[in-house]
mmCIF file of C-alpha atoms in Angstrom:
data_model
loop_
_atom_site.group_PDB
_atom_site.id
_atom_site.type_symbol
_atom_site.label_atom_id
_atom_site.label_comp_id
_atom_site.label_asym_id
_atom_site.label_seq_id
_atom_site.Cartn_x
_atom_site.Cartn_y
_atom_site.Cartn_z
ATOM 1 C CA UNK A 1 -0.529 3.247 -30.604
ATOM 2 C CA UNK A 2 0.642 6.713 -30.681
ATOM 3 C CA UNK A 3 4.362 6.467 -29.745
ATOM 4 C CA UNK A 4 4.738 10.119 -28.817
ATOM 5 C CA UNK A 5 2.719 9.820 -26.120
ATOM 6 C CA UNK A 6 3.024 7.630 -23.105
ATOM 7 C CA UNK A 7 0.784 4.514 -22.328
ATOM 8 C CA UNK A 8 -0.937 5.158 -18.560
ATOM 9 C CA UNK A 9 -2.164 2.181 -16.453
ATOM 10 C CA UNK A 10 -3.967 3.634 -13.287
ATOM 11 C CA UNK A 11 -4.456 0.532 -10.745
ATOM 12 C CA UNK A 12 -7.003 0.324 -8.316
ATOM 13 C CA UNK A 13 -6.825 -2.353 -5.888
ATOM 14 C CA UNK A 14 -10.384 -3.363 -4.880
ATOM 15 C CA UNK A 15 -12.074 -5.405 -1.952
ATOM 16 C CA UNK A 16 -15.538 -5.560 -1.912
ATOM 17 C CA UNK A 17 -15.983 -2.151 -2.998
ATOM 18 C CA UNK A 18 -19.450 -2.579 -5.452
ATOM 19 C CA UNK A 19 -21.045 0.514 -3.686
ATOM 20 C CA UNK A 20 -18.267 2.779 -4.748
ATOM 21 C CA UNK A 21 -17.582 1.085 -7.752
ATOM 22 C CA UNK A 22 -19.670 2.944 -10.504
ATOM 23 C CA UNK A 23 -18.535 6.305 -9.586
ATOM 24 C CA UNK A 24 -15.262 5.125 -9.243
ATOM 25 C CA UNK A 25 -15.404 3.945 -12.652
ATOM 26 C CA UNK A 26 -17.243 6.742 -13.711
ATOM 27 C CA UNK A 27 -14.743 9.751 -12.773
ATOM 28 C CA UNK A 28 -11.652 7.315 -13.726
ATOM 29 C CA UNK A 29 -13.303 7.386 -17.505
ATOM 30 C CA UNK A 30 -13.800 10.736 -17.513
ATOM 31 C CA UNK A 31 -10.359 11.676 -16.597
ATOM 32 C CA UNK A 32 -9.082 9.224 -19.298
ATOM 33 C CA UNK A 33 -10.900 11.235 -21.977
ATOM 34 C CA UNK A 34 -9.150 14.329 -20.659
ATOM 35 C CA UNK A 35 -5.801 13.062 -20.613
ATOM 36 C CA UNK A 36 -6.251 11.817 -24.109
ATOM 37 C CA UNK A 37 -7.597 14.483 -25.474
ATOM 38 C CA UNK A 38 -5.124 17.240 -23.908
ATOM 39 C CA UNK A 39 -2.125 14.606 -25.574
ATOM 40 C CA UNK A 40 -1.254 13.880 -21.625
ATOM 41 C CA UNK A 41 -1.698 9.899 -22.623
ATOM 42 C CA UNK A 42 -2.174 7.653 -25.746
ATOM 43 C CA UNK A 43 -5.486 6.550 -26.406
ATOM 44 C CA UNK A 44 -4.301 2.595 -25.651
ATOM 45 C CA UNK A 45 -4.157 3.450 -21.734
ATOM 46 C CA UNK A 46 -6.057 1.277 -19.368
ATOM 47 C CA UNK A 47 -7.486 1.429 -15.998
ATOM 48 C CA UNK A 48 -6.659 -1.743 -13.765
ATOM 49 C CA UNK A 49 -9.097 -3.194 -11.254
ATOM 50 C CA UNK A 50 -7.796 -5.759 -8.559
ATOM 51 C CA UNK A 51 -9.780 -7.720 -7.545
ATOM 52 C CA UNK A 52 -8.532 -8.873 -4.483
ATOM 53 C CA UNK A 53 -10.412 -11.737 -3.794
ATOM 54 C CA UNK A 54 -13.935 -9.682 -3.117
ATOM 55 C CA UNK A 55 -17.115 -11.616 -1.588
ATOM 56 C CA UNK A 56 -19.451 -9.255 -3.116
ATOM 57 C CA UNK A 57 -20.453 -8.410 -6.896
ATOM 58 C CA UNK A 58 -16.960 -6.090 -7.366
ATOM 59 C CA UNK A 59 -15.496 -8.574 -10.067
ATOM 60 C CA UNK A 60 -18.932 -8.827 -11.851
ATOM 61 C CA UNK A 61 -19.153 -5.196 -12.214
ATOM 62 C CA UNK A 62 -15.283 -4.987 -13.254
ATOM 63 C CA UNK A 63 -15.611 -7.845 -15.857
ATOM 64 C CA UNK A 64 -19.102 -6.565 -17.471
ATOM 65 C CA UNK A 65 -17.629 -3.192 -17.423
ATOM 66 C CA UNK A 66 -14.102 -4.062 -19.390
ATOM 67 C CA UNK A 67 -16.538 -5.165 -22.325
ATOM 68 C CA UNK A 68 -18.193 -2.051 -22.801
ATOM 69 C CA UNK A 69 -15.549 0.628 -21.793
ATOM 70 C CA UNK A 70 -12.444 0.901 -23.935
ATOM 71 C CA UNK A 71 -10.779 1.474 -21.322
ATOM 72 C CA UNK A 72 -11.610 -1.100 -18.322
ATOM 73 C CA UNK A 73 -10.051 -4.151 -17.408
ATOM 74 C CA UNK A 74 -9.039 -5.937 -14.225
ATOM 75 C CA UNK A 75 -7.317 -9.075 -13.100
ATOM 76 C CA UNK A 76 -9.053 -11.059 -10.363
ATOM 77 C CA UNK A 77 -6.828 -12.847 -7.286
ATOM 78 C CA UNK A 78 -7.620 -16.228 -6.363
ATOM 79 C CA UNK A 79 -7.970 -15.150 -2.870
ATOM 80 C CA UNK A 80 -8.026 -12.156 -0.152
ATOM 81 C CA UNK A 81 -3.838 -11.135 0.290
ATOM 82 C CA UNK A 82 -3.924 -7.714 1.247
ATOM 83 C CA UNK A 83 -4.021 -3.986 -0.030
ATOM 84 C CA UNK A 84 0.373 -3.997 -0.554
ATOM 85 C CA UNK A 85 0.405 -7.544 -2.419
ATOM 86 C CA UNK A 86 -3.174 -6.837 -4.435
ATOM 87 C CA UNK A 87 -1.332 -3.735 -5.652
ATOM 88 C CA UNK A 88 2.448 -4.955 -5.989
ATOM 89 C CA UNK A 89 0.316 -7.203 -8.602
ATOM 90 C CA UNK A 90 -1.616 -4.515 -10.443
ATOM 91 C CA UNK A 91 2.305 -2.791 -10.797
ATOM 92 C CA UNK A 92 3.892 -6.435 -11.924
ATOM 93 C CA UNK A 93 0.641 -6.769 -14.208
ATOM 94 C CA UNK A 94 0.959 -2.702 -15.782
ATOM 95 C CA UNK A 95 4.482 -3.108 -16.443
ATOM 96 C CA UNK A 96 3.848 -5.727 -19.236
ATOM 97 C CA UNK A 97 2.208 -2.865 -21.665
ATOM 98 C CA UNK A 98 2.730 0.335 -20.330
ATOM 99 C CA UNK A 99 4.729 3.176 -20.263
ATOM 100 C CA UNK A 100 3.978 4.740 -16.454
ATOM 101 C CA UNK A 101 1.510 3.764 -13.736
ATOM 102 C CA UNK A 102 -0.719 4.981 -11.265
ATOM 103 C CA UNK A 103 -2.293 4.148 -8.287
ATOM 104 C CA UNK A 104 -5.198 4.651 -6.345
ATOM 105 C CA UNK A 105 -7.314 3.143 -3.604
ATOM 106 C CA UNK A 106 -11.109 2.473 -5.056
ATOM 107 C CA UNK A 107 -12.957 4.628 -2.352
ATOM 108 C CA UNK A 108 -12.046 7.958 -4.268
ATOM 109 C CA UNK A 109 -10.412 9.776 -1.218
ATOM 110 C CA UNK A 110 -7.579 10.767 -3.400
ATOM 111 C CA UNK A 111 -8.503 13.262 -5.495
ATOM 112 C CA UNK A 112 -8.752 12.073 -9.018
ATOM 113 C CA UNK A 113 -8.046 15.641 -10.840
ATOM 114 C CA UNK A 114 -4.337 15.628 -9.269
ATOM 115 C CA UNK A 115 -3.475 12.766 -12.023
ATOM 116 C CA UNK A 116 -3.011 15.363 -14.536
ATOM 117 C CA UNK A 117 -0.514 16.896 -12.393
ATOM 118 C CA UNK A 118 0.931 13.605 -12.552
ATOM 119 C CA UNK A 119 1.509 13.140 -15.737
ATOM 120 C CA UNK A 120 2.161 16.658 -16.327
ATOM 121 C CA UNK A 121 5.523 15.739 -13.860
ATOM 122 C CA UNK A 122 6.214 12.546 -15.893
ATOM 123 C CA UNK A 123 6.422 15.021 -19.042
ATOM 124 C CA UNK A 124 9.178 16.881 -17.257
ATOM 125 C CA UNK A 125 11.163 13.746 -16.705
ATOM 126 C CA UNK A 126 10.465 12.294 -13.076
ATOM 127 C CA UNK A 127 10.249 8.463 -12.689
ATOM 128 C CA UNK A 128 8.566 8.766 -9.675
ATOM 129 C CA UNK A 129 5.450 10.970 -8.366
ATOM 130 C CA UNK A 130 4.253 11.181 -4.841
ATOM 131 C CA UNK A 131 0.618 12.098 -3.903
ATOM 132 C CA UNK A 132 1.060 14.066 -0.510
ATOM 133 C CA UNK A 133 -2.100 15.224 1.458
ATOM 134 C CA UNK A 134 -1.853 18.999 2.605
ATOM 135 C CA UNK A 135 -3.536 18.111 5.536
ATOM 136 C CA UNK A 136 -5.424 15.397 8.131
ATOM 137 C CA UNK A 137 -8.781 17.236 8.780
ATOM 138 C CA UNK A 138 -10.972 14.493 7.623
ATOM 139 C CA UNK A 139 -9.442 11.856 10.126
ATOM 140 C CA UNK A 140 -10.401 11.300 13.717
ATOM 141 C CA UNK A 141 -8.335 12.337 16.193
ATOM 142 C CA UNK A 142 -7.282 8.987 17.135
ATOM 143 C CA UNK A 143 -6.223 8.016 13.463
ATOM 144 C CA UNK A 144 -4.361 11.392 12.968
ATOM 145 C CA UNK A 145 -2.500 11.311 15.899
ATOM 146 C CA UNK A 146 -1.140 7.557 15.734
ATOM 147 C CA UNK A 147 -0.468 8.478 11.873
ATOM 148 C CA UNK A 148 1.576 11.302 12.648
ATOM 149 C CA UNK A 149 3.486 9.579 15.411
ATOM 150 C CA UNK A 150 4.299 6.951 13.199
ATOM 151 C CA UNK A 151 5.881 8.996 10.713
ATOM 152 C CA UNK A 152 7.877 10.648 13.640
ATOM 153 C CA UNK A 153 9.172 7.490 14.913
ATOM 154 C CA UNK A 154 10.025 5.846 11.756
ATOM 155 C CA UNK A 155 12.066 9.153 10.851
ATOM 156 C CA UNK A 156 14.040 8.576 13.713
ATOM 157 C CA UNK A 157 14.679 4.902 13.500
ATOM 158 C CA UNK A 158 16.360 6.074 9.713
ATOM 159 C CA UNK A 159 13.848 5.010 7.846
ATOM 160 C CA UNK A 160 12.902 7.409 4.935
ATOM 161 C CA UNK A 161 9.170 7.554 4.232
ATOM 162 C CA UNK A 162 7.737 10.625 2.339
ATOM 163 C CA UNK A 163 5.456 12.990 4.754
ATOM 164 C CA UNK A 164 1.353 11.745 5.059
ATOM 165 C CA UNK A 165 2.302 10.226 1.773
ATOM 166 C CA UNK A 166 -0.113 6.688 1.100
ATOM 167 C CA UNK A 167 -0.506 4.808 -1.933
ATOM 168 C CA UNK A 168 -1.607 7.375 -4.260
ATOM 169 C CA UNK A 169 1.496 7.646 -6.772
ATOM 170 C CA UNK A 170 3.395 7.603 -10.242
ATOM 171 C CA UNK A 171 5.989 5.235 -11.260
ATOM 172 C CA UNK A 172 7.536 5.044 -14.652
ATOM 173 C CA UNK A 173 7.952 1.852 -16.707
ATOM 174 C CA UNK A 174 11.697 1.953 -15.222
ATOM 175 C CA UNK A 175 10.964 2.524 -11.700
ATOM 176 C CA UNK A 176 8.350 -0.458 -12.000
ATOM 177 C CA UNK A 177 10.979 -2.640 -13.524
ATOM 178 C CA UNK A 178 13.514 -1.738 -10.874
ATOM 179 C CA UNK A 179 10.300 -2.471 -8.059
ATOM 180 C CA UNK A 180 10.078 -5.864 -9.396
ATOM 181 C CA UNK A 181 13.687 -6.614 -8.303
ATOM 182 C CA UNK A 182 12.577 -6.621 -4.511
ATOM 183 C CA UNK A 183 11.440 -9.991 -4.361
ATOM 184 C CA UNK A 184 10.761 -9.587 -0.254
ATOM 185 C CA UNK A 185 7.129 -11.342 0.711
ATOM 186 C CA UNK A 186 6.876 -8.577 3.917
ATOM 187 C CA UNK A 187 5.474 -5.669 1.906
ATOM 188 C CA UNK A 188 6.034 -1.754 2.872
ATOM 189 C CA UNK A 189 5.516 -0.466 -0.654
ATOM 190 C CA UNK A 190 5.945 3.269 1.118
ATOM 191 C CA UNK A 191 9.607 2.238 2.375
ATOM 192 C CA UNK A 192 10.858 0.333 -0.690
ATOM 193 C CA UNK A 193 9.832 3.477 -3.493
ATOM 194 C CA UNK A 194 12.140 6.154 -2.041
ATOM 195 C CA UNK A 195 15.320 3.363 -2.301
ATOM 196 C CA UNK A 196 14.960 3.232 -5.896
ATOM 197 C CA UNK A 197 16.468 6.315 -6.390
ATOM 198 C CA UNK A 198 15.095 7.911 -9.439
ATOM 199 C CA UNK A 199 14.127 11.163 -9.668
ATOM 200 C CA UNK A 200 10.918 12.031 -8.015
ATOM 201 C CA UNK A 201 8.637 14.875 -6.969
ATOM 202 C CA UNK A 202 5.544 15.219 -4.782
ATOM 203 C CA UNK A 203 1.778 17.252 -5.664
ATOM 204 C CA UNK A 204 -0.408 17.760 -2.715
ATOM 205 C CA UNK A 205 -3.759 17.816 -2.308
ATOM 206 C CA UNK A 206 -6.423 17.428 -0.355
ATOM 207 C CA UNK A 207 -7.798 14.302 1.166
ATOM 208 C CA UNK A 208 -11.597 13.685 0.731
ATOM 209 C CA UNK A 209 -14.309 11.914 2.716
ATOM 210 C CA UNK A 210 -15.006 8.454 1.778
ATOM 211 C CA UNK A 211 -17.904 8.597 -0.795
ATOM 212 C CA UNK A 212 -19.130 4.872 0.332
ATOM 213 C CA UNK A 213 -18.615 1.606 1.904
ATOM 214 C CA UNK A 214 -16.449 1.104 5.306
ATOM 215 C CA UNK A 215 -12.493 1.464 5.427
ATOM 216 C CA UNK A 216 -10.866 -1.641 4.698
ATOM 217 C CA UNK A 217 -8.160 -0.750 7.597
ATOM 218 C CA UNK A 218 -9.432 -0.592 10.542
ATOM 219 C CA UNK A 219 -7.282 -0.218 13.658
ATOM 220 C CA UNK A 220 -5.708 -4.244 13.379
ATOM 221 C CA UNK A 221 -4.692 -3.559 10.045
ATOM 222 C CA UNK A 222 -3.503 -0.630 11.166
ATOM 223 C CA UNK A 223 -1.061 -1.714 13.592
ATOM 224 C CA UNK A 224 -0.112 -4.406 11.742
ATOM 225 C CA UNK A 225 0.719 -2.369 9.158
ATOM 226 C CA UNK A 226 2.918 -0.707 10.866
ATOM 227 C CA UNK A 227 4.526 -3.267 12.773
ATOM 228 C CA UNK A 228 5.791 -5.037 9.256
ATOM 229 C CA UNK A 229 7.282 -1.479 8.144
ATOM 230 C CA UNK A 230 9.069 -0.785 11.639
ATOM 231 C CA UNK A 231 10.639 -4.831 10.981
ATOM 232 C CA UNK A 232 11.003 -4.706 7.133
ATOM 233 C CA UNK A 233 13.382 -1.608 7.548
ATOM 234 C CA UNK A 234 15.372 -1.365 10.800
ATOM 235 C CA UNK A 235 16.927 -3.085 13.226
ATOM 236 C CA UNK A 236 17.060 -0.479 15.691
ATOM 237 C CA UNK A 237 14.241 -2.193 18.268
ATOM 238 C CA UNK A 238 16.334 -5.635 18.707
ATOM 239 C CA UNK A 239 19.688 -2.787 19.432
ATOM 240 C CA UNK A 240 17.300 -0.573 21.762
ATOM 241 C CA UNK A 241 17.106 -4.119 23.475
ATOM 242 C CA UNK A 242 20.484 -4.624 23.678
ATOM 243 C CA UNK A 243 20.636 -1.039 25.198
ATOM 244 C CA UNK A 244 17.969 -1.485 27.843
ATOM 245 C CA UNK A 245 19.616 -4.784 29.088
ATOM 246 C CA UNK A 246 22.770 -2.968 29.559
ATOM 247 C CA UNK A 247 21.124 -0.250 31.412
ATOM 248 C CA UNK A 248 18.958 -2.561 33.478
ATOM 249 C CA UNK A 249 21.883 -4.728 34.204
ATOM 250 C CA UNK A 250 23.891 -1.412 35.557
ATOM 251 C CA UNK A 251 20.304 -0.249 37.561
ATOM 252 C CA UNK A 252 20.536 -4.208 39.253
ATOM 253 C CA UNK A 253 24.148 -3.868 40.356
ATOM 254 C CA UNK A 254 23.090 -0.654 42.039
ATOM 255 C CA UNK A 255 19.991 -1.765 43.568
ATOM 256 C CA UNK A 256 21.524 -4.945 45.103
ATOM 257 C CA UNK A 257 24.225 -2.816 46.516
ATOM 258 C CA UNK A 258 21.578 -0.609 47.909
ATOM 259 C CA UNK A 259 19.552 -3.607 49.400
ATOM 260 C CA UNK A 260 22.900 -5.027 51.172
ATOM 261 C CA UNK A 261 23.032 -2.358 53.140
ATOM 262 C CA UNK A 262 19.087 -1.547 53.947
ATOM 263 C CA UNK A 263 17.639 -4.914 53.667
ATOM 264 C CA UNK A 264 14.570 -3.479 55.560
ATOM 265 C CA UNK A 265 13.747 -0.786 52.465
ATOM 266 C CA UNK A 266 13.652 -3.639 50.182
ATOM 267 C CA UNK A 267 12.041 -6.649 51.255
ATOM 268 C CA UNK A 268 9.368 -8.883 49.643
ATOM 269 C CA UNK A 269 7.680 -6.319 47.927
ATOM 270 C CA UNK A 270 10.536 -4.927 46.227
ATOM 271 C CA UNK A 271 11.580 -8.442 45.184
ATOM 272 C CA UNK A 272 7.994 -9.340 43.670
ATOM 273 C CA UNK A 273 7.934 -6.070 42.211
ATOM 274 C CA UNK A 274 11.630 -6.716 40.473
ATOM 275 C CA UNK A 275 10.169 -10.198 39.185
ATOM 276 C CA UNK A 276 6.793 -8.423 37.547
ATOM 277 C CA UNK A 277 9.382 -5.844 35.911
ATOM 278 C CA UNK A 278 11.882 -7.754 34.543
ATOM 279 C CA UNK A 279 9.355 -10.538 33.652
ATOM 280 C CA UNK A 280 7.523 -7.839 31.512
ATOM 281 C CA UNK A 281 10.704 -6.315 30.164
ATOM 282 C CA UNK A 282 11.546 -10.159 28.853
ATOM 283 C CA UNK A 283 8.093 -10.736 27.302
ATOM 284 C CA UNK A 284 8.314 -7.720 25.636
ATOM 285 C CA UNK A 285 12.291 -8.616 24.426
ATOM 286 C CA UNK A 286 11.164 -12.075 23.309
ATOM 287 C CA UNK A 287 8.618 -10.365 21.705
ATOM 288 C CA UNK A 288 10.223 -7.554 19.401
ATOM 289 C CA UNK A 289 12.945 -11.059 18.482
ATOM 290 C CA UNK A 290 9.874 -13.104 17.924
ATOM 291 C CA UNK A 291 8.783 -10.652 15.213
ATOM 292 C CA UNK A 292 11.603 -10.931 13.369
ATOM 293 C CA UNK A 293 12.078 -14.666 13.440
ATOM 294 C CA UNK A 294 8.947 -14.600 11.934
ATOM 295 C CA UNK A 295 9.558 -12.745 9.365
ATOM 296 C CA UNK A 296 12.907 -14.529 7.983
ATOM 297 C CA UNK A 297 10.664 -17.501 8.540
ATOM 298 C CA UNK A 298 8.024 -16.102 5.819
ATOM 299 C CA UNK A 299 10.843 -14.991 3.565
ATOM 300 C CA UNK A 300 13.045 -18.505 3.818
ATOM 301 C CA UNK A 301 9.658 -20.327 2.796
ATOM 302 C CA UNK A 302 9.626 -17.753 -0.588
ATOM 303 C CA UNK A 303 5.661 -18.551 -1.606
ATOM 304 C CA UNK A 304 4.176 -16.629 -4.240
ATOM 305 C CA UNK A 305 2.769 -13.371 -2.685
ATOM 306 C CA UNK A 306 -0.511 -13.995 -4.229
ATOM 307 C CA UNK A 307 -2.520 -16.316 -7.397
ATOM 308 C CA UNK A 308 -4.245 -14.520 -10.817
ATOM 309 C CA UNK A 309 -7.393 -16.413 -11.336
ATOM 310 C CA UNK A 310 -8.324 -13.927 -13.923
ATOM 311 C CA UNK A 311 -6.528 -11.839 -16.190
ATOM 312 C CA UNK A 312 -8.786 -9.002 -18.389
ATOM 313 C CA UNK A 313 -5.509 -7.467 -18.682
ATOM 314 C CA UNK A 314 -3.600 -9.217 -21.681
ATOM 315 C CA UNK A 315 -6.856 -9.795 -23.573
ATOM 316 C CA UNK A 316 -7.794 -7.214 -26.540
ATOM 317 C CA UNK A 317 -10.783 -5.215 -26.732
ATOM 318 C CA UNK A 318 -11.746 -7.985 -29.111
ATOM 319 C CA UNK A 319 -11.580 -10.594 -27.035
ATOM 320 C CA UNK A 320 -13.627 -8.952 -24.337
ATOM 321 C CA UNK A 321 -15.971 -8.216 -26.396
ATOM 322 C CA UNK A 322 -16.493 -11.682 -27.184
ATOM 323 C CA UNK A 323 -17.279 -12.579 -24.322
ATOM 324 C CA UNK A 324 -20.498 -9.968 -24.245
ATOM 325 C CA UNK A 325 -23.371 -13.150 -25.180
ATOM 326 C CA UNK A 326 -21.931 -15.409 -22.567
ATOM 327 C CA UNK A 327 -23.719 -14.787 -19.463
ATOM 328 C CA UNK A 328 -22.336 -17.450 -17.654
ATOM 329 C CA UNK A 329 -18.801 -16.183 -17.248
ATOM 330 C CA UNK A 330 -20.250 -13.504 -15.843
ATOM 331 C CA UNK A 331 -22.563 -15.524 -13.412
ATOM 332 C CA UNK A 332 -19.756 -17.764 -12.627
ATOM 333 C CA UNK A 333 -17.689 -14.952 -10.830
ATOM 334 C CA UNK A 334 -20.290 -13.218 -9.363
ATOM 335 C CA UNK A 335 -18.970 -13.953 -5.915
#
């Protein structure tokens, strides 16, 4: 390995993704030639599939791949755990032999030529890169809007979250060492990078159309997505409950005043009314608690966020290439 130049994983967290897969593959290579030849990376780098648990033929293209391109290989999960833990393992994974990391979601919306910008900003001494879209024009209306709403509110419960920033990023070896510190099973990989302090910088670009397959988060994910980064970072709904009682309790004292006196103004319907709010204004307080419980319940238990059934990873080109004549290892994982 050429130590003046620094070993790149990029990680690319995949679910069921075999009709994006080859071009995926494809453009990833081609970048990987470019970087190595303009000195960018050493010729050792690697890109890192995920398999995260896929149905389809993704791990069968990933493993037949890794033993004909120098610079494929992939780790396959024992099951389905989710985008944030299938790439919190590709980081844990690229930290064992390399010098900075990438990642990237399989469906090539990010655009692949900004990595050179990347590394270009790892050159100049920043641990950490962020990949921030110019713009939302390729979302629907609905999706842009929530997005940018959620950014909004998360900015004013405290929480610091870089701009229409996703998962497309750098982290150096030492920002990856520092990640793997946060042992918390609740995953918000977009609130946990800007606590670690090092020096970072953003590149923008723009966001492209998906070239195939269906989004993997639809609007479910979606929400719960951003449910566990509103709980994994602030506190601030269970004190805006707090709040609300207070002001609710000072809105009763005047109302029941106000119903002493004119009894006739506030009568059944105003009482069954009353019940329907306050009964509404409890679900929704037991609720928001609820959440949280949860979550400390999750943490207490401390499971392993996820199982490596595979690993492509530590093996040498060698070794892969051994495994060329044997069909059936191939045929064994083809689901």
């Amino acid at each position: 390995m050429d130590k003046r130049l620094p070993m790149l994983t990029i990680i690319v967290p995949c679910f069921n993704e075999e009709e994006v897969l080859p071009e995926t593959i494809k453009q990833l290579t081609g970048l990987m030639n470019e970087l190595c030849e303009e000195k960018l990376i050493g010729k050792h780098s690697r890109i890192l599939f995920v398999d995260d648990g896929s149905t389809d033929r993704t791990w069968m293209m990933i493993a037949m791949e890794s033993v004909r391109n120098q610079f494929v290989t992939g780790i396959k999960l024992a099951r389905n755990v989710g985008h944030q833990k299938a790439l919190l393992a590709g980081y844990l994974k690229a930290r064992e032999k390399c010098d900075c990391a990438i990642s990237i979601d399989a469906d090539l919306q990010d655009d692949v030529g900004v990595i050179k910008e990347f590394m270009k900003n790892y050159h100049e001494g920043y641990e950490i890169v962020y990949g921030v879209r110019k713009r939302r024009d390729t979302d629907s209306f609905f999706k842009r809007t929530t997005a940018q709403g959620f950014y909004r509110m998360m900015k004013k419960l405290g929480i610091d979250l870089v701009y229409n920033h996703a998962d497309f990023r750098l982290l150096s070896k030492r920002a990856l060492d520092e990640l793997a510190r946060y042992p918390e099973n609740n995953l918000f990989l977009r609130g946990i990078l800007p606590l670690l302090g090092f020096r970072s910088t953003k590149v923008f670009y723009d966001r492209k159309e998906r070239l195939a397959g269906k989004t993997k988060y639809p609007l479910r994910k979606m929400i719960s997505f951003a449910l566990d980064g509103l709980t994994s970072f602030s506190v601030r709904p269970i004190r805006f409950i707090t709040i609300l009682g207070i002001i609710l309790f000072s809105v009763s004292i005047l109302l029941g005043s106000f119903t002493i006196f004119n009894h006739a103004i506030f009568g059944l319907n105003g009482t069954v009314l009353s019940l329907w709010v306050l009964g509404s204004l409890q679900l929704i307080a037991l609720g928001t608690v609820g959440e949280y419980i949860g979550k400390i319940f999750i943490e207490v238990k401390n499971r392993p966020k996820y199982a490596v059934e595979i690993d492509l990873f530590t093996k040498s080109m060698v070794e892969r290439l051994d495994r060329k004549m044997d069909e059936s290892y191939f045929l064994k994982y083809k689901s």
